[in-house]
CSV table of C-alpha atoms in Angstrom, one decimal:
chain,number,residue,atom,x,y,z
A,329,UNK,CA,30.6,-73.5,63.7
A,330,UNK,CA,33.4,-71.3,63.1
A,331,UNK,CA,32.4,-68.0,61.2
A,332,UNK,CA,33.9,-66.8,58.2
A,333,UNK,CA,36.5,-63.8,58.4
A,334,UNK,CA,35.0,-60.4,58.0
A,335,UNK,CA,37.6,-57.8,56.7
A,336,UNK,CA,36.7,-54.5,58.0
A,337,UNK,CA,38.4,-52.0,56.0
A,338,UNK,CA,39.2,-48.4,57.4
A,339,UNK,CA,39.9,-45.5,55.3
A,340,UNK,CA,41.1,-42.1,57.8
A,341,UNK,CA,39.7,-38.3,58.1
A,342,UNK,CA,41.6,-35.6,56.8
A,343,UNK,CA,44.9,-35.3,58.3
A,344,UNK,CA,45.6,-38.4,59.2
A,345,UNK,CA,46.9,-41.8,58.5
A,346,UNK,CA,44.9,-44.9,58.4
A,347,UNK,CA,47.1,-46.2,61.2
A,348,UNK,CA,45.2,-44.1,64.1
A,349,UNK,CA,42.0,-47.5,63.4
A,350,UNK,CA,44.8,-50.0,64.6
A,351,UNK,CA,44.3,-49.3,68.4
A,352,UNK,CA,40.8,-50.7,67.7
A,353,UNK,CA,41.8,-54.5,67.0
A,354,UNK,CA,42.1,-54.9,70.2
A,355,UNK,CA,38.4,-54.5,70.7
A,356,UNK,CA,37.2,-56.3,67.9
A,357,UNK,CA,36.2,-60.0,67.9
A,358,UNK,CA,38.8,-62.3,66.3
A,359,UNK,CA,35.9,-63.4,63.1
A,360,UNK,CA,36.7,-59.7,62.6
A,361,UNK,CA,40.1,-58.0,60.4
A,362,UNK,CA,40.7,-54.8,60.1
A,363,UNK,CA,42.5,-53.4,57.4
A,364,UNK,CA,43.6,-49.6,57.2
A,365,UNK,CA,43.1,-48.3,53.7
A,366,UNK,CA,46.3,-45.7,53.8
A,367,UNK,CA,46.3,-42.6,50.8
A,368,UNK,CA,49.1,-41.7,49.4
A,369,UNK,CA,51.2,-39.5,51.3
A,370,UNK,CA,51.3,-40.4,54.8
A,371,UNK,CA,52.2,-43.6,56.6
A,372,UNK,CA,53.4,-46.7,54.6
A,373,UNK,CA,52.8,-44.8,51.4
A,374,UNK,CA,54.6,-41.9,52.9
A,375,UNK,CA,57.2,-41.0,49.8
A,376,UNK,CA,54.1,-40.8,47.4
A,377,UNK,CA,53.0,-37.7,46.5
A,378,UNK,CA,50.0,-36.3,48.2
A,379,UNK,CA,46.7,-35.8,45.9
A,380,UNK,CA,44.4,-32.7,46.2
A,381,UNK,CA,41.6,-33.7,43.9
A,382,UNK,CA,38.6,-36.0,45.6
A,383,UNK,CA,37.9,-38.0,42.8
A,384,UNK,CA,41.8,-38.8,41.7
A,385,UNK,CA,41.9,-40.0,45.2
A,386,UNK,CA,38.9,-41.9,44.5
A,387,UNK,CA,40.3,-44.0,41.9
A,388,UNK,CA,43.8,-44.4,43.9
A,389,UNK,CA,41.6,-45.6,46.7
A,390,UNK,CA,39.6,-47.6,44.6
A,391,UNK,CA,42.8,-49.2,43.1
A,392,UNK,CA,44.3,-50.0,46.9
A,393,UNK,CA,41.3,-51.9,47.9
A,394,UNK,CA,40.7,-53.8,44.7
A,395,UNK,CA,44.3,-55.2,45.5
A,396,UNK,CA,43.2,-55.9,48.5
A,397,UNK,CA,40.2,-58.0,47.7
A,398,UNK,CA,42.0,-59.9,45.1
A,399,UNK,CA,44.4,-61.4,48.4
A,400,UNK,CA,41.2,-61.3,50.8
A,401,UNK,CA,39.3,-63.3,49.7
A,402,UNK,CA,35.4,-63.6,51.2
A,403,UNK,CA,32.8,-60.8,52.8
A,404,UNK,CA,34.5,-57.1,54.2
A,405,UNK,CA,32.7,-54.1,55.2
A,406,UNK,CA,34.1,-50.5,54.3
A,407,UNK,CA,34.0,-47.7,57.6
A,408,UNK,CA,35.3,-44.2,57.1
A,409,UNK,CA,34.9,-41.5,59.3
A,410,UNK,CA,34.8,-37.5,57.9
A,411,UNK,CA,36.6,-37.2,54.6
A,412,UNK,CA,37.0,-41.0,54.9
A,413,UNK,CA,33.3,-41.7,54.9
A,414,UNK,CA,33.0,-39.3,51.8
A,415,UNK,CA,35.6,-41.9,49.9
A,416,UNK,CA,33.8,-45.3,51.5
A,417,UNK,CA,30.9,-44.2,50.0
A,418,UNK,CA,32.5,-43.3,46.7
A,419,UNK,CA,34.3,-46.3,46.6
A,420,UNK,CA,30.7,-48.1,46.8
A,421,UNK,CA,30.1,-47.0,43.0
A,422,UNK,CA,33.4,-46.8,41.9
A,423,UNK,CA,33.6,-51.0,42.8
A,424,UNK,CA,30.0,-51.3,41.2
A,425,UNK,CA,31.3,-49.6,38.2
A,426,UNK,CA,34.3,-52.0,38.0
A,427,UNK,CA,32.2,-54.7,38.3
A,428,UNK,CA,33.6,-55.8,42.2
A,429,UNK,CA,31.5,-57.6,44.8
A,430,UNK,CA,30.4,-54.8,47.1
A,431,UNK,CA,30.5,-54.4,50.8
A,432,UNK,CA,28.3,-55.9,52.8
A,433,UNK,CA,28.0,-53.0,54.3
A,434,UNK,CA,29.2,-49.1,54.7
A,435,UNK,CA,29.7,-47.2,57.9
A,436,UNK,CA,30.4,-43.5,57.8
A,437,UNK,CA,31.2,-41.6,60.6
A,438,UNK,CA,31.3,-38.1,61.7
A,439,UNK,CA,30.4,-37.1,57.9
A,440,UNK,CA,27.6,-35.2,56.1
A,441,UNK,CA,25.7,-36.8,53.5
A,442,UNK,CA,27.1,-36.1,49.9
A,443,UNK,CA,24.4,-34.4,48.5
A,444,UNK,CA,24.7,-32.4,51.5
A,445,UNK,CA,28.7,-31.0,51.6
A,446,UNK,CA,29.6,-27.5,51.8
A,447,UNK,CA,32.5,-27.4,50.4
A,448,UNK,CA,33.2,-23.7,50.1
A,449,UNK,CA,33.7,-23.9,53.9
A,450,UNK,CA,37.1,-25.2,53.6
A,451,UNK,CA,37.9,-22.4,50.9
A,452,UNK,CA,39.2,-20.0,53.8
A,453,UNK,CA,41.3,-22.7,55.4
A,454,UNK,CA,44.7,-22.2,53.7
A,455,UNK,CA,47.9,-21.6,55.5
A,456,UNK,CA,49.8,-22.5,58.5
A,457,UNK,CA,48.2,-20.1,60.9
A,458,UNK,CA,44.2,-21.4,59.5
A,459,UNK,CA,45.0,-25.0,59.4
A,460,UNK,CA,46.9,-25.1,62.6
A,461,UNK,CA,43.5,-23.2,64.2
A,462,UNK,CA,40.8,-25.8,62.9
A,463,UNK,CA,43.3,-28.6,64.2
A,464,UNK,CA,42.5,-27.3,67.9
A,465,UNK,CA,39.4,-26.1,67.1
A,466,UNK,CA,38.1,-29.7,66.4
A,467,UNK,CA,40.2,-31.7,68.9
A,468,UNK,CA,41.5,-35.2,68.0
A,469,UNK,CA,45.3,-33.6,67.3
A,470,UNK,CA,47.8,-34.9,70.5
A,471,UNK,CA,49.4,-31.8,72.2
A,472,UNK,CA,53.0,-33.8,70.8
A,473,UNK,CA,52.0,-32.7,67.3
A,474,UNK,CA,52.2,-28.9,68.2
A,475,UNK,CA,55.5,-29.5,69.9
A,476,UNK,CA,57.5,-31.0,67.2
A,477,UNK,CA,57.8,-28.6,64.0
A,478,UNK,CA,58.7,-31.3,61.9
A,479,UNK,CA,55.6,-33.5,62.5
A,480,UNK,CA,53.5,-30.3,62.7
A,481,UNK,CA,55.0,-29.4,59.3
A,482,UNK,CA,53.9,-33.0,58.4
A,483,UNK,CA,50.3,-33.0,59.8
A,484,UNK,CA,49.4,-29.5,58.1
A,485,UNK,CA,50.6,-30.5,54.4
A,486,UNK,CA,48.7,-33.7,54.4
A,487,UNK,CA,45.3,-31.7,56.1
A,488,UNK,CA,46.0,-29.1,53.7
A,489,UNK,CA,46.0,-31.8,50.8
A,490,UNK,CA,43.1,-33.7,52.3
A,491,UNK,CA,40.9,-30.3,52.8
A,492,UNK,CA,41.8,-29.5,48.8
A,493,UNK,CA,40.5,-33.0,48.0
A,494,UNK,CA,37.2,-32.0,50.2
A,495,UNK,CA,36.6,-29.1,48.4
A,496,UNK,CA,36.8,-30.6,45.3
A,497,UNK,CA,34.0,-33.0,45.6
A,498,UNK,CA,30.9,-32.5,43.4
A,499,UNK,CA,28.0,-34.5,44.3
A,500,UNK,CA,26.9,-36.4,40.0
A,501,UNK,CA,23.7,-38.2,40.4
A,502,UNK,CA,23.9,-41.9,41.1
A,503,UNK,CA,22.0,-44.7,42.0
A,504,UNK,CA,21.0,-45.3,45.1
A,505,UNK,CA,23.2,-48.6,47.2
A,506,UNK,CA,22.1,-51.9,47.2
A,507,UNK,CA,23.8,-51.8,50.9
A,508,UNK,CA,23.0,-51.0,54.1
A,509,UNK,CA,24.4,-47.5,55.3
A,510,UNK,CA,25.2,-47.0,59.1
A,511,UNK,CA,25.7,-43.2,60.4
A,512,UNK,CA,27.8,-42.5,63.6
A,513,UNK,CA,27.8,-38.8,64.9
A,514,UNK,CA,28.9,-36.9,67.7
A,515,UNK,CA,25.9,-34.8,69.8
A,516,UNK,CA,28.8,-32.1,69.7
A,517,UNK,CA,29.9,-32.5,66.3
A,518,UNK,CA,28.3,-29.4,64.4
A,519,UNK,CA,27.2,-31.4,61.7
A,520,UNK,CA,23.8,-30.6,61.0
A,521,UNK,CA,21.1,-33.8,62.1
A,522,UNK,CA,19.3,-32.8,58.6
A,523,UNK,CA,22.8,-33.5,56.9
A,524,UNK,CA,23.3,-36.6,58.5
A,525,UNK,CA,19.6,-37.9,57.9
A,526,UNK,CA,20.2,-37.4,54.1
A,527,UNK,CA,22.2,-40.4,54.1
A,528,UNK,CA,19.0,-42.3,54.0
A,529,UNK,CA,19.0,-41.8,50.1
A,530,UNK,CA,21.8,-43.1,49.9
A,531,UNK,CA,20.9,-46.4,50.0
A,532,UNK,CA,17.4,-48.8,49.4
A,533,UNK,CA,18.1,-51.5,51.9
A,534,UNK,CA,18.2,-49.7,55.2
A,535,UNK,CA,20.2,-47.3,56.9
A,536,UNK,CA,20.8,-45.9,60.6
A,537,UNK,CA,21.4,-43.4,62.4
A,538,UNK,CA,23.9,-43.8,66.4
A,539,UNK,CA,24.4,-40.5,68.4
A,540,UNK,CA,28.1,-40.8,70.6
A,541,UNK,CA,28.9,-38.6,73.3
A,542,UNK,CA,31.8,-36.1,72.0
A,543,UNK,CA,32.6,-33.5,68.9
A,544,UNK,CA,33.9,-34.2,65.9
A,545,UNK,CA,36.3,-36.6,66.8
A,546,UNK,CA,34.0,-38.9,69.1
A,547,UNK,CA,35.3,-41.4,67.8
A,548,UNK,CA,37.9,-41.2,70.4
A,549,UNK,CA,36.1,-39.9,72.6
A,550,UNK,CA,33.2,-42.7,73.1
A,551,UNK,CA,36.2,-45.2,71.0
A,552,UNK,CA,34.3,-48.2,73.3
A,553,UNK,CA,31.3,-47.6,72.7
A,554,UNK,CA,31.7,-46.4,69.1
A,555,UNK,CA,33.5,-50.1,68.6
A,556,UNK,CA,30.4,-51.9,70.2
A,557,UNK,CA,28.3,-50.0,67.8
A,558,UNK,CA,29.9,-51.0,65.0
A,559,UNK,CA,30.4,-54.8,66.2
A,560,UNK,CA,26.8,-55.1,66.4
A,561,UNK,CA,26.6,-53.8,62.8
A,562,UNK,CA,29.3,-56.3,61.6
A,563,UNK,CA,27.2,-59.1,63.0
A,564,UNK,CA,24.0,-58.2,61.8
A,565,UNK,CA,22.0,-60.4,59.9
A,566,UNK,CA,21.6,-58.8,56.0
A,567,UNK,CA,18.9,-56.1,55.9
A,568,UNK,CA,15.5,-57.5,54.4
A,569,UNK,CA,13.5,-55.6,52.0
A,570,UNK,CA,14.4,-52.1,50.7
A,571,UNK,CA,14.3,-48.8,51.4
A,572,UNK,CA,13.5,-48.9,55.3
A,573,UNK,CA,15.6,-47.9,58.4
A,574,UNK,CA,17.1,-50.9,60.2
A,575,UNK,CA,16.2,-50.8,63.8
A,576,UNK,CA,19.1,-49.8,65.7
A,577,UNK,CA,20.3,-52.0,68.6
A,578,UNK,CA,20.1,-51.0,72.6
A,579,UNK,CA,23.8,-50.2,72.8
A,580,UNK,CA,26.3,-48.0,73.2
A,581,UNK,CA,24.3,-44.7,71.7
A,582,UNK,CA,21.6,-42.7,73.0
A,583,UNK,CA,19.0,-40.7,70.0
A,584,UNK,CA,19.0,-37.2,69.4
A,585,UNK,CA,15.3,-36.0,69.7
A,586,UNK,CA,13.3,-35.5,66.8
């Protein structure tokens, strides 16, 4: 029996265009399409103007995928890793609010929980000289970027955009998801465990937690084995019952201690 399409739907970190998930379709079983979610401001919506405030973006977002899900018809699955997780998980109430079929699913990566954000941390990060810093600091940026002042000038306008929309997130009270929640993070990433455990009430029907070898941006670093992780999520059978962590398959990630 042939399985339905699954859309997977990718929305990028700060900095970055939504284009950096296509390298993964060729990893990903065909029952499986993945859509990049781009903001304004970068790739094929390039000559828009970039936003700065998280929940503007939100709605913009919000807007984009509703489109989408109007052509595609039939079950999809939202992933987003740092800032991008923030807006998955946004767009989870903003689509319940609009009365939209939800995800099957959400998979953030790389990002705290929202009622855990610090977003005074990004407050000192203005200007070429700061942004340019935390771009090497966290890895992820190719050496090419550095090189060519007019994609520099590029990558640095849309991070400082991206980090203004970061810092502009409040946490509102809201219900919990009637979703599963799945939580990649790096062993290096400094992201506090206690920060990604919170995610937990996000959700009442089941959430997990995969440790990847790398930083921030393990992603790329473990990019197999973060893809295997998140096949094995895809193909999971709906979580039964409420409230309780899903057991996490023997693949791909190793646990962080207790």
């Amino acid at each position: 029996m042939t399985m339905a399409p699954l859309q997977l739907y990718c929305l990028p970190y700060a900095g970055a265009s939504a284009t950096a998930y296509l390298r993964w379709r060729r990893l990903l079983p065909a029952h499986v399409g993945l859509v990049p979610l781009e903001p304004p401001g970068r790739g094929a919506r390039l000559d828009q103007p970039l936003l700065r405030d998280f929940e503007a973006l939100a709605a913009d977002m919000a807007d984009v995928l509703c489109r989408q899900l109007e052509r595609r018809a039939g079950p999809y699955v939202l992933f987003g890793h740092s800032m991008g997780g923030l807006l998955a998980w946004r767009l989870c109430h903003l689509l319940r609010e609009r009365g939209h079929a939800l995800p099957q699913r959400l998979v953030v990566s790389g990002c705290a929980a929202p009622t855990r954000r610090d977003p005074g941390r990004l407050a000192a990060l203005r200007g070429d000289a700061a942004l340019s810093a935390d771009l090497r600091k966290h890895g992820g940026t190719p050496e090419a970027v550095f090189a060519d002042a007019e994609l520099l000038r590029l990558t640095l306008d849309v991070l400082d955009a991206d980090y203004r929309v970061c810092e502009s997130f409040r946490c509102g009270a809201v219900p919990p998801l009637a979703l599963p929640v799945h939580v990649f993070a790096g062993l290096d990433d400094p992201i506090a465990p206690a920060d990604l455990h919170a995610w937990a009430i996000e959700t009442r029907a089941g959430h997990t937690l995969d440790w990847f070898a790398g930083g921030h941006f393990f992603l790329h670093d473990s990019q197999a084995e973060v893809v295997g992780r998140l096949i094995a999520c895809l193909d999971a059978a709906p979580a039964a019952g409420t409230g309780a962590s899903l057991p996490s398959p023997a693949a791909s990630a190793s646990p962080l201690p207790a």
